[in-house]
Amino acid sequence: MSEEGRPGEFELIERYFKPLASPPGAFGLTDDVAVMQPRAGEELVLKVDTLAEGVHFFSDDPPEGIAAKALRINLSDLAGKGAEPRGYLLALSLRSDWTEAWVAGFSRGLAADQHMYGLSLLGGDTTRASGGTTVSITAIGSVPEGKLVRRSGARPGDIVFVTGTIGDAALGLRVRRKEFDQRVPGAEHLLRRYMIPEPRLRLAPVLRRYASAALDVSDGLVGDFGHICKESGVTGTIEVALVPMSPPAQRLVESQPDAMHWVLTGGDDYEVLATVPEGSAEAFERDAKEAGVAVARIGHVAAGSGPPTVLDNAGNPLNFPGLSFDHFRSEPEK
Amino acid sequence: MSEEGRPGEFELIERYFKPLASPPGAFGLTDDVAVMQPRAGEELVLKVDTLAEGVHFFSDDPPEGIAAKALRINLSDLAGKGAEPRGYLLALSLRSDWTEAWVAGFSRGLAADQHMYGLSLLGGDTTRASGGTTVSITAIGSVPEGKLVRRSGARPGDIVFVTGTIGDAALGLRVRRKEFDQRVPGAEHLLRRYMIPEPRLRLAPVLRRYASAALDVSDGLVGDFGHICKESGVTGTIEVALVPMSPPAQRLVESQPDAMHWVLTGGDDYEVLATVPEGSAEAFERDAKEAGVAVARIGHVAAGSGPPTVLDNAGNPLNFPGLSFDHFRSEPEK
């Protein structure tokens, strides 16, 4: 049952994917579908995201990391909406010269993250690709009924918060592409932040409690704040001086001021951007700290419409050629 | 906002995918996730399947048909489990030289099928592929709680039924590949059956009422009956003389007896194979007829284990080199 010594579809499932499928709804991947029931008072939350070789990851990236990123970018979406992960479906299209070692590493990456985030593979499809490998994951989460944190609830006067640090991934991508000197201090940190996002799942219940709007930052800080403004029918301001940056990102921007553009619009941060009514801002900060997630005030929501204003360190508005990172048009890995 | 005159990610969503997303759970594709709640007493059913250019479809296939097939192969899985479709998520990875006309045709194909099957786009992700276009659809269905028709319920003495006709798609693929004379009578019918499956959704409630086990035939009739036998801990027999075939398929097999192998194992039929306790067989036939779905008795389930027996027209067991169509290893379009 092998083709040039490689396992077939059924063997791949048996060896590498069945062990990832826990009871009950996945039926151990021995049936055609999975079933899923929200717990009482909850509804299910659905999200699909794709990583394509040569577009979103490099051919020689470790398969464990590709698996982790493919899963985590979806979990990050759940986190940004106040939802908790329940399970996922995997559509894996493998390049023609795939190896069993690659699939083994990929499934190890999924296993480690399933363990860390407490979720299970529900079902999947493994097929061949005509070009590079493509990984598409559909994440299933849950949220108390009606409690999804939308993009559309921001109101004038709300405080804008962001988790963690911004810009590491966009700079890390440029380290990976060797656009920066590899020996830039902290290059490792930036690269790691680009390769392996950390979904802020512990913030989900805190968002449900206080946030008027939220999302995870994947298109870039300014562009994603623009999404919230647009859907909420408001505008707002972000102050560059308040945007939290890691020490390596800070050093890079000091030596190459142009890099600030990538910090603010580069995308792939997978941090949470949230708006919180002013009266709840302190409680939000307190509960976020208790949950172990760093949050920083970076601006505020204002009445009006149009793209948000970004103020530089001197308080002057910045202009961007494009406010947002378009995953479709860009070629981050070319 | 265009690259060589083509729309970007956000414009594609706005023009071609937002119109496919009906309220309420999809939020008009203006948020990061969708929400979904089963109706009271129901649970959700999940399935993902992928079509890759050059592997599962030809580069010059019409995009309307690719869209329909990508959706229908998933709906067929739901039908075979007794479930009803509720919605779907789309992950679309476009080849680098995609055209807006292709995307427009693709979305028209989805729109037509959404209308026909009464479901809506819930969410999606559009990105670029490094090779050919890949379409991955996650279908969400629902079923009364605990009523999913499993692979594992077949019992000795049950009657084996199949819907529609078997073998058309496998022969249609060979027409498409020009392995048969294009002027073979009924070539159009075979080709159409390969290109556009018809999910047997109207049979779903009938399956829930009577079937002990069921699935949709995608890996080939014999192989898929083997899946039921394996998961049910039984074996069984299929009689070739009873397998329903369309007139064009029949004529082809008469002129080229080797083609019978493809009928029985070629796959992509997207008909439903079901086992029904003997005492319910007549009621199953009656209710299937009322639902407008043709069903035929083709064999029976027996005590024991191992692959099912296939009896030729003279009542002698047939041997197959491989009992099942492996979508992973095959190259149907090369």
XYZ file of C-alpha atoms in Angstrom:
668
model
C 0.000 0.000 0.000
C 2.785 2.465 -0.683
C 3.836 4.696 -3.573
C 7.597 5.066 -3.800
C 7.745 3.876 -0.191
C 5.307 6.522 1.034
C 2.047 5.771 2.817
C -1.324 6.268 1.094
C -4.213 8.430 2.229
C -5.729 5.857 4.589
C -2.364 5.035 6.173
C -1.532 8.703 6.718
C -4.839 9.167 8.522
C -4.301 6.023 10.599
C -0.729 6.878 11.618
C -0.709 10.648 11.991
C -4.206 12.054 12.283
C -6.327 9.462 14.107
C -4.212 9.932 17.266
C -5.176 13.645 17.195
C -8.935 12.961 17.185
C -10.341 12.561 20.702
C -13.889 11.455 21.531
C -16.676 12.066 21.228
C -17.665 14.023 18.084
C -14.772 13.020 15.829
C -15.600 9.280 15.899
C -11.832 8.644 15.785
C -11.926 9.783 12.130
C -13.595 6.450 11.254
C -16.763 8.046 9.870
C -17.446 10.619 7.142
C -18.339 13.591 9.337
C -17.998 14.911 12.879
C -20.771 16.084 15.182
C -20.601 18.987 17.602
C -23.054 20.363 20.108
C -22.618 23.673 21.915
C -22.924 23.452 25.696
C -26.192 24.745 27.137
C -26.482 28.520 26.692
C -23.639 28.685 24.190
C -23.371 29.051 20.444
C -20.649 27.825 18.133
C -18.126 30.150 16.507
C -16.625 29.263 13.123
C -13.502 30.503 11.359
C -11.391 29.291 8.422
C -7.881 30.417 7.527
C -5.326 29.101 5.070
C -1.533 29.038 4.890
C 0.013 28.391 1.464
C 3.625 27.413 0.853
C 5.558 30.159 -0.896
C 2.901 32.690 0.092
C 2.487 32.409 3.870
C 5.352 30.110 4.776
C 8.738 29.164 3.372
C 9.350 25.714 1.892
C 12.063 24.992 4.446
C 10.137 26.151 7.524
C 9.905 23.330 10.091
C 6.575 21.469 9.686
C 5.930 21.622 13.456
C 5.950 25.424 13.219
C 3.721 25.515 10.123
C 1.189 23.315 11.942
C 1.310 25.531 15.024
C 0.905 28.738 13.008
C -1.973 27.332 10.923
C -3.835 26.393 14.091
C -2.937 29.494 16.106
C -3.969 32.114 13.546
C -7.463 30.620 13.812
C -7.368 30.410 17.616
C -6.278 34.051 17.631
C -9.483 34.956 15.767
C -11.514 33.114 18.395
C -9.625 34.880 21.203
C -10.246 38.295 19.640
C -13.995 37.604 19.607
C -14.167 36.428 23.226
C -14.607 32.769 22.203
C -13.008 29.571 23.508
C -11.653 26.865 21.167
C -13.502 23.533 20.965
C -11.984 21.725 17.979
C -10.892 22.047 14.364
C -11.049 20.494 10.928
C -7.934 20.205 8.775
C -7.715 20.325 4.971
C -4.153 19.429 4.019
C -3.040 19.509 0.367
C 0.471 18.118 0.058
C 2.998 19.019 -2.647
C 3.853 16.097 -4.943
C 7.269 15.435 -3.340
C 5.991 15.436 0.248
C 7.777 13.173 2.686
C 6.458 11.073 5.538
C 8.904 12.868 7.863
C 7.229 16.191 7.003
C 3.757 14.828 7.791
C 5.075 13.301 11.031
C 6.536 16.671 12.092
C 3.361 18.462 11.090
C 1.207 16.138 13.200
C 3.633 16.528 16.153
C 3.133 20.289 15.901
C -0.634 19.874 15.976
C -0.447 17.427 18.889
C 1.631 19.825 20.999
C -0.776 22.704 20.393
C -3.872 20.576 20.966
C -2.421 19.703 24.340
C -1.555 23.314 25.144
C -4.895 24.779 24.106
C -7.136 21.870 25.057
C -8.816 21.069 21.763
C -9.086 18.146 19.390
C -9.037 17.355 15.675
C -12.636 16.769 14.557
C -12.132 15.772 10.946
C -10.107 16.439 7.881
C -9.198 15.828 4.307
C -5.752 14.952 2.995
C -5.083 15.305 -0.687
C -2.361 16.192 -3.126
C -1.671 19.712 -4.378
C -0.553 20.580 -7.886
C 1.797 23.231 -6.494
C 3.001 23.904 -2.969
C 1.505 22.506 0.218
C -1.636 24.250 1.483
C -2.972 24.021 5.039
C -6.514 25.180 5.659
C -7.931 24.959 9.164
C -11.536 25.516 10.222
C -11.629 26.288 13.928
C -14.757 25.674 15.989
C -15.145 27.661 19.175
C -17.935 28.511 21.531
C -19.193 31.603 23.263
C -22.120 32.269 25.636
C -25.136 32.998 23.428
C -25.150 36.582 22.101
C -21.828 37.367 23.802
C -19.574 37.335 20.753
C -17.467 40.507 20.825
C -18.171 42.156 17.491
C -16.285 44.709 15.412
C -19.298 46.973 15.485
C -19.718 48.038 19.135
C -17.078 50.787 19.549
C -18.490 54.114 20.799
C -16.987 57.610 20.957
C -14.945 58.009 24.123
C -13.986 54.326 24.353
C -10.340 53.600 25.143
C -8.338 51.593 22.565
C -6.264 48.759 24.049
C -3.824 46.329 22.513
C -2.236 43.207 24.017
C 1.441 42.217 24.053
C 3.779 44.012 21.652
C 3.151 45.184 18.097
C 5.413 44.933 15.048
C 7.566 41.961 16.035
C 6.113 39.655 13.380
C 6.333 42.184 10.540
C 9.965 42.860 11.430
C 10.578 39.140 11.970
C 9.367 38.459 8.433
C 11.938 40.931 7.151
C 14.606 39.190 9.211
C 13.507 35.898 7.626
C 13.753 37.468 4.173
C 17.231 38.713 5.104
C 16.206 42.333 4.502
C 17.766 43.156 7.865
C 21.139 42.067 9.104
C 20.572 38.641 10.691
C 22.786 39.724 13.569
C 20.468 42.582 14.557
C 20.102 42.265 18.368
C 16.999 40.266 19.222
C 16.549 38.933 15.650
C 15.717 35.538 17.155
C 12.861 37.018 19.135
C 11.389 38.814 16.107
C 11.710 35.715 13.957
C 10.033 33.564 16.564
C 7.185 36.046 16.918
C 6.698 35.852 13.141
C 6.835 32.069 13.025
C 4.762 31.173 16.099
C 1.943 33.515 17.103
C 0.529 33.350 20.641
C -3.259 33.515 20.603
C -4.457 35.560 23.589
C -7.089 33.029 24.614
C -6.864 33.907 28.305
C -8.184 37.354 27.457
C -11.425 35.975 25.929
C -13.566 36.094 29.108
C -12.193 39.547 29.962
C -13.164 40.823 26.508
C -16.679 39.453 26.928
C -16.938 41.282 30.239
C -15.739 44.748 29.175
C -14.943 45.216 25.458
C -17.348 47.146 23.228
C -15.508 45.833 20.137
C -12.463 43.656 19.479
C -10.551 41.635 16.894
C -7.158 40.066 16.494
C -4.546 42.095 14.658
C -3.729 40.204 11.479
C -3.965 42.901 8.791
C -1.900 45.472 10.729
C -2.641 47.623 13.762
C -3.858 50.704 11.900
C -5.847 48.781 9.296
C -7.529 46.584 11.890
C -8.444 49.593 14.030
C -9.873 51.002 10.788
C -12.031 47.857 10.462
C -13.486 48.440 13.919
C -14.085 52.138 13.155
C -15.800 51.324 9.857
C -18.109 48.648 11.285
C -18.871 50.762 14.372
C -19.546 53.959 12.409
C -16.917 55.927 14.332
C -13.342 57.106 13.915
C -10.464 57.421 16.382
C -6.849 58.099 17.172
C -3.808 55.939 17.890
C -0.711 57.509 19.452
C 2.500 55.938 18.160
C 4.282 56.793 21.423
C 1.848 54.517 23.290
C 2.101 51.479 20.989
C 3.870 48.723 22.983
C 7.001 47.400 21.301
C 9.507 44.728 22.279
C 13.079 45.885 23.002
C 14.394 44.349 19.728
C 11.659 46.086 17.714
C 12.352 49.340 19.513
C 16.085 49.130 18.757
C 15.394 48.352 15.112
C 13.067 51.304 14.726
C 15.596 53.610 16.415
C 18.292 52.593 13.930
C 15.901 52.471 10.920
C 12.996 54.873 11.442
C 11.351 53.633 8.201
C 10.696 50.333 9.965
C 7.994 52.050 12.053
C 5.739 51.819 9.011
C 5.938 48.017 9.186
C 5.260 48.010 12.907
C 2.006 49.916 12.437
C 0.740 48.313 9.220
C 2.746 45.118 8.707
C 0.252 42.665 10.119
C 0.582 39.119 11.466
C 0.774 40.393 15.064
C -2.032 38.138 16.328
C -2.461 40.406 19.323
C -5.924 41.570 20.381
C -7.121 45.101 19.671
C -10.094 46.070 21.841
C -12.162 49.150 22.591
C -13.430 49.507 26.152
C -15.807 52.141 27.586
C -13.815 54.612 29.680
C -15.668 53.675 32.868
C -14.582 50.019 32.512
C -10.986 50.663 31.437
C -9.451 50.180 34.882
C -11.423 47.012 35.552
C -10.376 45.716 32.117
C -6.727 46.389 32.932
C -7.036 44.702 36.324
C -8.754 41.563 34.977
C -6.398 41.317 31.991
C -3.436 41.428 34.393
C -5.057 38.745 36.508
C -5.454 36.621 33.359
C -1.733 37.095 32.669
C -2.159 39.182 29.494
C -0.365 42.521 29.175
C -2.566 45.289 27.764
C -1.701 48.889 26.853
C -3.844 51.971 26.182
C -2.902 53.271 22.736
C -5.683 55.676 21.787
C -9.354 56.431 21.830
C -12.533 56.222 19.764
C -14.105 59.456 18.467
C -17.341 60.499 16.796
C -17.135 60.796 13.025
C -16.146 58.567 10.165
C -13.171 57.764 7.957
C -9.831 56.094 8.687
C -8.393 56.611 12.170
C -5.727 59.226 12.834
C -2.234 58.088 13.810
C -0.202 60.639 15.780
C 3.593 60.486 15.773
C 5.754 61.127 18.825
C 5.463 64.892 18.276
C 1.664 64.675 18.063
C 1.530 65.187 14.276
C -0.732 62.991 12.117
C 1.065 60.349 10.023
C 0.105 59.405 6.477
C 0.308 55.876 5.122
C 0.205 54.893 1.462
C -1.879 51.843 2.431
C -3.375 51.544 5.876
C -3.627 47.804 5.861
C -1.767 44.673 4.956
C -3.506 42.850 2.126
C -2.668 39.160 2.549
C -3.995 38.524 -0.892
C -1.838 40.900 -2.887
C 1.370 40.815 -0.919
C 4.105 38.317 -1.500
C 5.691 38.174 1.943
C 7.906 35.234 1.092
C 9.120 36.195 -2.337
C -6.764 49.344 -5.063
C -5.918 46.990 -7.924
C -2.934 44.932 -9.004
C -2.595 44.711 -12.774
C -6.224 45.795 -12.965
C -7.432 43.022 -10.660
C -9.315 43.584 -7.419
C -7.635 43.040 -4.036
C -8.744 40.715 -1.231
C -11.232 43.150 0.322
C -12.780 44.045 -3.046
C -13.172 40.391 -4.035
C -15.016 39.732 -0.782
C -17.190 42.820 -1.253
C -18.111 42.060 -4.876
C -18.355 38.293 -5.031
C -18.656 36.742 -1.595
C -20.615 39.186 0.583
C -23.718 38.685 -1.618
C -23.535 34.961 -0.788
C -23.635 35.497 2.978
C -27.189 35.726 4.341
C -28.135 36.656 7.898
C -27.871 35.974 10.683
C -24.681 34.069 11.647
C -22.410 35.274 8.839
C -22.615 38.978 9.813
C -22.443 39.760 6.076
C -18.742 38.737 6.205
C -18.033 42.028 8.010
C -16.665 40.377 11.140
C -13.868 37.886 11.792
C -15.962 34.802 12.530
C -19.445 33.368 12.072
C -21.747 32.007 14.753
C -24.060 29.028 14.434
C -26.563 27.478 16.772
C -28.254 24.125 16.181
C -32.046 24.205 16.417
C -33.504 22.730 19.600
C -32.942 18.971 19.766
C -30.360 19.004 16.967
C -26.605 18.777 16.783
C -24.278 20.195 14.139
C -22.515 18.017 11.569
C -19.132 19.076 10.173
C -17.267 18.021 7.055
C -14.335 19.417 5.052
C -13.328 18.435 1.523
C -10.880 19.944 -0.939
C -10.614 20.151 -4.720
C -7.198 20.972 -6.165
C -6.549 22.099 -9.717
C -4.655 19.485 -11.722
C -5.593 16.823 -9.175
C -9.400 16.956 -8.833
C -10.327 19.319 -11.629
C -8.895 20.438 -14.956
C -7.523 23.954 -15.400
C -10.049 24.687 -18.145
C -13.123 23.356 -16.329
C -15.780 26.076 -16.049
C -15.518 27.838 -12.647
C -19.301 27.519 -12.089
C -18.916 23.734 -12.232
C -15.870 23.668 -9.954
C -17.817 25.700 -7.379
C -20.819 23.389 -7.652
C -18.702 20.244 -7.315
C -16.727 21.622 -4.349
C -19.962 22.370 -2.514
C -21.828 19.246 -3.572
C -19.204 16.691 -2.578
C -19.596 18.045 0.952
C -23.404 18.114 0.794
C -23.256 14.523 -0.420
C -21.423 13.566 2.777
C -24.153 15.227 4.828
C -26.869 13.440 2.814
C -25.196 10.062 3.349
C -25.266 10.618 7.111
C -28.923 11.658 7.257
C -28.039 15.330 7.849
C -29.423 18.548 6.332
C -27.162 21.377 5.131
C -27.116 24.641 7.109
C -24.167 26.607 5.725
C -20.524 26.453 4.685
C -17.144 28.113 4.968
C -14.947 28.594 1.916
C -11.151 28.623 1.764
C -10.154 29.682 -1.739
C -6.473 29.766 -2.777
C -6.139 31.305 -6.228
C -3.338 30.576 -8.734
C -1.141 33.604 -9.422
C -2.689 34.327 -12.853
C -6.312 34.165 -11.653
C -8.787 36.406 -13.411
C -11.733 38.342 -12.071
C -13.958 36.554 -14.628
C -13.002 33.223 -13.063
C -13.912 34.418 -9.560
C -17.175 35.886 -10.880
C -18.088 32.543 -12.488
C -17.083 30.666 -9.354
C -19.325 32.838 -7.168
C -22.206 32.441 -9.657
C -21.839 28.663 -9.304
C -21.997 28.953 -5.517
C -24.997 31.295 -5.682
C -26.980 28.900 -7.881
C -26.318 25.956 -5.567
C -27.025 27.950 -2.409
C -30.406 28.753 -3.899
C -31.062 25.153 -4.919
C -30.031 23.605 -1.593
C -31.141 26.395 0.720
C -27.926 27.239 2.492
C -25.649 30.239 2.911
C -21.974 31.151 2.970
C -20.936 31.650 6.617
C -17.366 32.779 6.228
C -14.237 32.323 4.232
C -10.676 33.083 3.434
C -9.327 34.128 0.039
C -5.605 33.923 -0.550
C -3.084 33.222 -3.276
C -1.697 29.782 -4.050
C 1.857 29.084 -5.124
C 0.606 26.472 -7.608
C -2.867 25.711 -8.899
C -6.121 26.935 -7.413
C -7.382 25.032 -4.366
C -10.971 25.094 -3.100
C -11.621 23.795 0.383
C -15.161 23.830 1.734
C -16.274 23.112 5.283
C -19.960 22.206 5.278
C -22.087 22.638 8.383
C -25.208 20.517 8.630
C -27.588 19.492 11.339
C -29.227 16.282 12.465
C -31.632 15.439 15.298
C -29.476 14.673 18.334
C -28.020 11.149 18.248
C -29.617 10.411 14.868
C -26.537 10.640 12.671
C -26.431 7.547 10.457
C -23.057 5.990 11.185
C -20.858 3.583 9.242
C -20.903 1.200 12.169
C -24.521 0.005 12.456
C -24.794 -2.650 9.730
C -25.949 -6.074 10.995
C -25.953 -9.536 9.366
C -29.060 -9.966 7.239
C -29.408 -6.248 6.407
C -30.141 -5.407 2.787
C -27.606 -3.254 0.894
C -29.149 -0.398 -1.100
C -27.649 2.172 -3.422
C -29.239 5.294 -4.933
C -29.211 6.425 -8.575
C -26.727 4.790 -10.924
C -23.143 3.710 -10.257
C -20.064 4.151 -12.440
C -21.103 7.170 -14.501
C -18.569 9.522 -12.920
C -15.648 7.089 -13.161
C -16.449 6.506 -16.837
C -17.097 10.238 -17.342
C -13.613 11.003 -16.030
C -12.196 8.662 -18.664
C -14.261 10.403 -21.313
C -12.822 13.719 -20.066
C -9.307 12.280 -20.285
C -10.113 11.110 -23.837
C -9.412 7.490 -22.909
C -12.711 6.600 -24.568
C -13.932 7.756 -27.933
C -15.644 11.129 -27.269
C -18.454 10.012 -29.576
C -19.377 7.052 -27.378
C -23.193 7.213 -27.099
C -24.175 9.090 -23.957
C -20.671 10.508 -23.390
C -22.311 13.827 -22.455
C -24.299 12.182 -19.692
C -21.238 10.437 -18.236
C -19.192 13.617 -18.382
C -21.900 15.622 -16.696
C -22.202 13.024 -13.940
C -18.447 13.342 -13.358
C -18.468 17.121 -13.366
C -21.606 17.851 -11.320
C -22.597 15.372 -8.608
C -26.158 15.363 -7.275
C -26.192 15.076 -3.486
C -29.116 12.872 -2.418
C -30.296 15.251 0.277
C -33.942 14.271 -0.056
C -33.001 10.799 1.157
C -31.595 12.121 4.472
C -34.790 11.811 6.555
C -35.500 8.378 5.033
C -32.016 7.202 6.026
C -32.545 8.416 9.587
C -35.802 6.457 9.718
C -34.589 3.094 8.414
C -30.864 2.772 7.677
C -28.603 0.842 10.046
C -25.535 2.325 8.320
C -24.888 4.631 5.376
C -22.332 6.808 3.596
C -21.924 8.514 0.262
C -19.960 6.638 -2.392
C -16.836 8.675 -3.071
C -14.059 6.068 -2.865
C -15.867 3.507 -5.064
C -18.844 1.227 -4.454
C -16.888 -1.827 -3.315
C -14.400 0.107 -1.210
C -17.101 2.148 0.497
C -19.150 -0.964 1.262
C -15.882 -2.300 2.697
C -15.709 0.761 4.978
C -19.180 0.009 6.332
C -18.304 -3.676 6.821
C -15.070 -2.824 8.643
C -16.630 -0.276 11.013
C -19.659 -2.515 11.628
C -17.598 -5.685 12.239
C -19.402 -7.608 9.497
C -18.862 -8.645 5.888
C -21.274 -8.935 2.956
C -21.960 -9.511 -0.702
C -22.693 -7.272 -3.677
C -24.131 -8.781 -6.864
C -22.840 -7.053 -9.990
C -26.035 -7.963 -11.868
C -28.024 -5.842 -9.395
C -25.820 -2.713 -9.494
C -27.884 0.033 -11.203
C -26.188 1.525 -14.243
C -27.214 4.246 -16.670
C -27.828 3.187 -20.303
C -24.577 4.885 -21.494
C -22.557 3.137 -18.779
C -24.215 -0.167 -19.632
C -23.398 0.202 -23.314
C -19.802 1.096 -22.534
C -19.367 -1.940 -20.295
C -20.909 -4.198 -22.932
C -18.430 -3.009 -25.527
C -15.475 -2.855 -23.091
C -15.955 -5.380 -20.291
C -12.792 -4.077 -18.536
C -14.695 -0.865 -17.803
C -16.773 -2.753 -15.208
C -13.785 -2.508 -12.891
C -14.099 1.294 -12.950
C -17.822 1.160 -12.345
C -17.351 -0.852 -9.160
C -14.218 0.810 -7.772
C -13.772 4.094 -9.660
C -15.335 6.419 -7.104
C -16.790 9.924 -7.341
C -20.336 8.533 -7.652
C -21.729 10.633 -4.792
C -24.649 8.260 -4.501
C -25.733 6.928 -1.111
C -24.926 3.376 -0.020
C -27.103 2.226 2.877
C -27.796 -0.940 4.808
C -31.366 -1.486 5.989
C -32.752 -4.242 8.248
C -34.706 -6.715 6.116
C -37.965 -5.964 7.935
C -37.718 -2.254 6.981
C -36.568 -2.749 3.396
C -39.972 -2.310 1.802
C -40.819 0.764 3.874
C -37.402 2.207 2.956
C -38.123 1.630 -0.746
C -41.568 3.190 -0.442
C -40.382 6.311 1.426
C -37.366 6.744 -0.871
C -39.686 6.649 -3.866
C -41.944 9.214 -2.217
C -38.883 11.426 -1.674
C -38.087 11.118 -5.376
C -34.859 9.131 -4.975
C -34.374 5.860 -6.880
C -32.914 3.069 -4.742
C -31.873 -0.459 -5.725
C -31.118 -3.589 -3.685
C -27.612 -4.740 -4.598
C -26.625 -7.214 -1.896
C -26.710 -8.104 1.770
C -24.715 -7.925 4.982
C -23.347 -11.163 6.466
C -21.712 -12.280 9.700
C -17.927 -12.452 9.561
C -15.118 -10.069 8.719
C -12.896 -9.088 5.819
C -13.616 -7.334 2.526
C -17.036 -7.903 0.988
C -17.558 -10.451 -1.771
C -18.503 -9.211 -5.240
C -20.343 -11.768 -7.402
C -20.258 -11.477 -11.188
C -23.257 -12.150 -13.438
C -22.576 -15.903 -13.257
C -22.437 -15.800 -9.450
C -18.641 -16.188 -9.249
C -16.602 -13.973 -6.890
C -14.571 -11.241 -8.550
C -11.082 -10.197 -7.482
C -9.859 -6.617 -7.556
C -6.248 -5.492 -7.366
C -7.367 -2.574 -5.186
C -10.851 -2.436 -3.732
C -10.964 1.280 -3.332
C -10.149 4.497 -5.067
C -7.420 6.345 -3.190
C -7.971 10.056 -3.900
C -4.583 10.765 -2.471
C -2.458 8.561 -4.675
C -4.386 8.662 -7.907
C -3.855 11.266 -10.583
C -7.264 11.359 -12.216
C -6.448 14.379 -14.318
C -2.986 13.550 -15.483
